[in-house]
PDB file of C-alpha atoms in Angstrom:
ATOM      1  CA  MET A   1      -9.268  14.165  30.067  1.00  0.00           C
ATOM      2  CA  ASP A   2     -11.894  14.651  27.374  1.00  0.00           C
ATOM      3  CA  SER A   3     -11.640  13.188  23.902  1.00  0.00           C
ATOM      4  CA  PHE A   4      -9.883  15.132  21.179  1.00  0.00           C
ATOM      5  CA  ASP A   5     -12.014  18.054  20.002  1.00  0.00           C
ATOM      6  CA  SER A   6     -11.454  18.694  16.294  1.00  0.00           C
ATOM      7  CA  SER A   7     -13.395  21.993  16.401  1.00  0.00           C
ATOM      8  CA  ILE A   8     -10.947  23.414  18.978  1.00  0.00           C
ATOM      9  CA  TYR A   9      -8.054  22.079  16.905  1.00  0.00           C
ATOM     10  CA  ARG A  10      -9.349  23.756  13.741  1.00  0.00           C
ATOM     11  CA  SER A  11     -10.098  27.071  15.457  1.00  0.00           C
ATOM     12  CA  ASN A  12      -6.479  27.239  16.699  1.00  0.00           C
ATOM     13  CA  LEU A  13      -4.748  26.017  13.543  1.00  0.00           C
ATOM     14  CA  GLU A  14      -2.408  28.688  12.202  1.00  0.00           C
ATOM     15  CA  THR A  15      -0.611  26.842   9.407  1.00  0.00           C
ATOM     16  CA  ALA A  16      -1.435  26.916   5.708  1.00  0.00           C
ATOM     17  CA  TRP A  17      -0.852  23.214   4.998  1.00  0.00           C
ATOM     18  CA  LEU A  18       0.566  21.319   7.987  1.00  0.00           C
ATOM     19  CA  GLY A  19      -2.376  19.771   9.782  1.00  0.00           C
ATOM     20  CA  ALA A  20      -4.953  21.316   7.457  1.00  0.00           C
ATOM     21  CA  ASP A  21      -6.179  17.776   6.728  1.00  0.00           C
ATOM     22  CA  LEU A  22      -7.043  15.921   9.920  1.00  0.00           C
ATOM     23  CA  ILE A  23      -7.981  12.323  10.571  1.00  0.00           C
ATOM     24  CA  TYR A  24      -9.261  11.613  14.084  1.00  0.00           C
ATOM     25  CA  LYS A  25      -9.726   8.066  15.352  1.00  0.00           C
ATOM     26  CA  GLU A  26     -11.022   7.438  18.866  1.00  0.00           C
ATOM     27  CA  SER A  27      -8.888   4.287  19.007  1.00  0.00           C
ATOM     28  CA  VAL A  28      -6.440   2.836  16.487  1.00  0.00           C
ATOM     29  CA  GLY A  29      -3.638   0.285  16.523  1.00  0.00           C
ATOM     30  CA  SER A  30      -1.038   2.715  15.206  1.00  0.00           C
ATOM     31  CA  THR A  31      -1.501   6.153  13.646  1.00  0.00           C
ATOM     32  CA  ASN A  32       1.589   5.520  11.544  1.00  0.00           C
ATOM     33  CA  SER A  33       0.295   2.180  10.239  1.00  0.00           C
ATOM     34  CA  TYR A  34      -3.127   3.694   9.592  1.00  0.00           C
ATOM     35  CA  LEU A  35      -1.645   6.358   7.305  1.00  0.00           C
ATOM     36  CA  LYS A  36       0.666   3.896   5.574  1.00  0.00           C
ATOM     37  CA  LYS A  37      -2.281   1.637   4.663  1.00  0.00           C
ATOM     38  CA  ALA A  38      -4.235   4.474   3.012  1.00  0.00           C
ATOM     39  CA  GLU A  39      -4.287   4.805  -0.763  1.00  0.00           C
ATOM     40  CA  GLY A  40      -1.458   7.002  -2.063  1.00  0.00           C
ATOM     41  CA  ASP A  41      -3.638   9.899  -3.197  1.00  0.00           C
ATOM     42  CA  ALA A  42      -6.048   9.623  -0.250  1.00  0.00           C
ATOM     43  CA  ILE A  43      -3.625  11.285   2.157  1.00  0.00           C
ATOM     44  CA  ALA A  44      -2.402  14.814   1.463  1.00  0.00           C
ATOM     45  CA  HIS A  45       1.039  16.140   2.364  1.00  0.00           C
ATOM     46  CA  GLY A  46       0.847  17.409   5.950  1.00  0.00           C
ATOM     47  CA  THR A  47      -2.161  15.304   6.992  1.00  0.00           C
ATOM     48  CA  VAL A  48      -2.303  14.674  10.746  1.00  0.00           C
ATOM     49  CA  CYS A  49      -3.747  11.448  12.138  1.00  0.00           C
ATOM     50  CA  VAL A  50      -4.523  11.729  15.855  1.00  0.00           C
ATOM     51  CA  THR A  51      -6.038   9.313  18.364  1.00  0.00           C
ATOM     52  CA  ASP A  52      -7.105   9.216  21.997  1.00  0.00           C
ATOM     53  CA  ASN A  53      -5.998   5.596  22.316  1.00  0.00           C
ATOM     54  CA  GLN A  54      -3.179   3.938  20.381  1.00  0.00           C
ATOM     55  CA  THR A  55      -3.052   0.224  21.135  1.00  0.00           C
ATOM     56  CA  GLU A  56      -0.119  -0.955  18.997  1.00  0.00           C
ATOM     57  CA  GLY A  57       2.228   2.002  18.834  1.00  0.00           C
ATOM     58  CA  ARG A  58       5.637   1.649  17.272  1.00  0.00           C
ATOM     59  CA  GLY A  59       8.570   3.959  16.990  1.00  0.00           C
ATOM     60  CA  GLN A  60      11.786   3.999  15.050  1.00  0.00           C
ATOM     61  CA  TYR A  61      13.294   0.633  14.211  1.00  0.00           C
ATOM     62  CA  LYS A  62       9.931  -1.033  15.031  1.00  0.00           C
ATOM     63  CA  HIS A  63      10.256  -0.466  18.784  1.00  0.00           C
ATOM     64  CA  ALA A  64       6.820  -1.197  20.261  1.00  0.00           C
ATOM     65  CA  TRP A  65       5.323   0.972  22.969  1.00  0.00           C
ATOM     66  CA  GLN A  66       1.981   1.585  24.654  1.00  0.00           C
ATOM     67  CA  SER A  67       0.332   4.943  25.222  1.00  0.00           C
ATOM     68  CA  ALA A  68      -1.915   5.557  28.195  1.00  0.00           C
ATOM     69  CA  LYS A  69      -5.446   6.293  26.982  1.00  0.00           C
ATOM     70  CA  ASP A  70      -6.226  10.036  27.136  1.00  0.00           C
ATOM     71  CA  LYS A  71      -2.844  10.757  28.755  1.00  0.00           C
ATOM     72  CA  SER A  72      -0.567  11.641  25.851  1.00  0.00           C
ATOM     73  CA  LEU A  73      -0.346  13.267  22.448  1.00  0.00           C
ATOM     74  CA  THR A  74      -0.519  10.391  20.002  1.00  0.00           C
ATOM     75  CA  PHE A  75      -0.348  11.370  16.350  1.00  0.00           C
ATOM     76  CA  THR A  76       1.462  10.946  13.045  1.00  0.00           C
ATOM     77  CA  ILE A  77       2.093  13.584  10.383  1.00  0.00           C
ATOM     78  CA  ALA A  78       2.238  12.412   6.758  1.00  0.00           C
ATOM     79  CA  PHE A  79       5.004  13.973   4.686  1.00  0.00           C
ATOM     80  CA  LYS A  80       5.171  13.187   0.996  1.00  0.00           C
ATOM     81  CA  PRO A  81       8.398  13.694  -0.923  1.00  0.00           C
TER      82      PRO A  81
END
């Protein structure tokens, strides 16, 4: 599988706000943790953080899990109240 291609993503995006802002990281510990560490105003509502390789994934209730590199959809969407 090839790395994530943001130009293909953008050319197929059909939403007005969800996913309009995109952060792509080739490898990151956790997409969720990455977004949580960003400054409050730095991340817009609906921002998507996607990676090819998540090394320290975590789910609900802090359940840890591993994703196979280039074998899954690994992303987090930031929603602001």
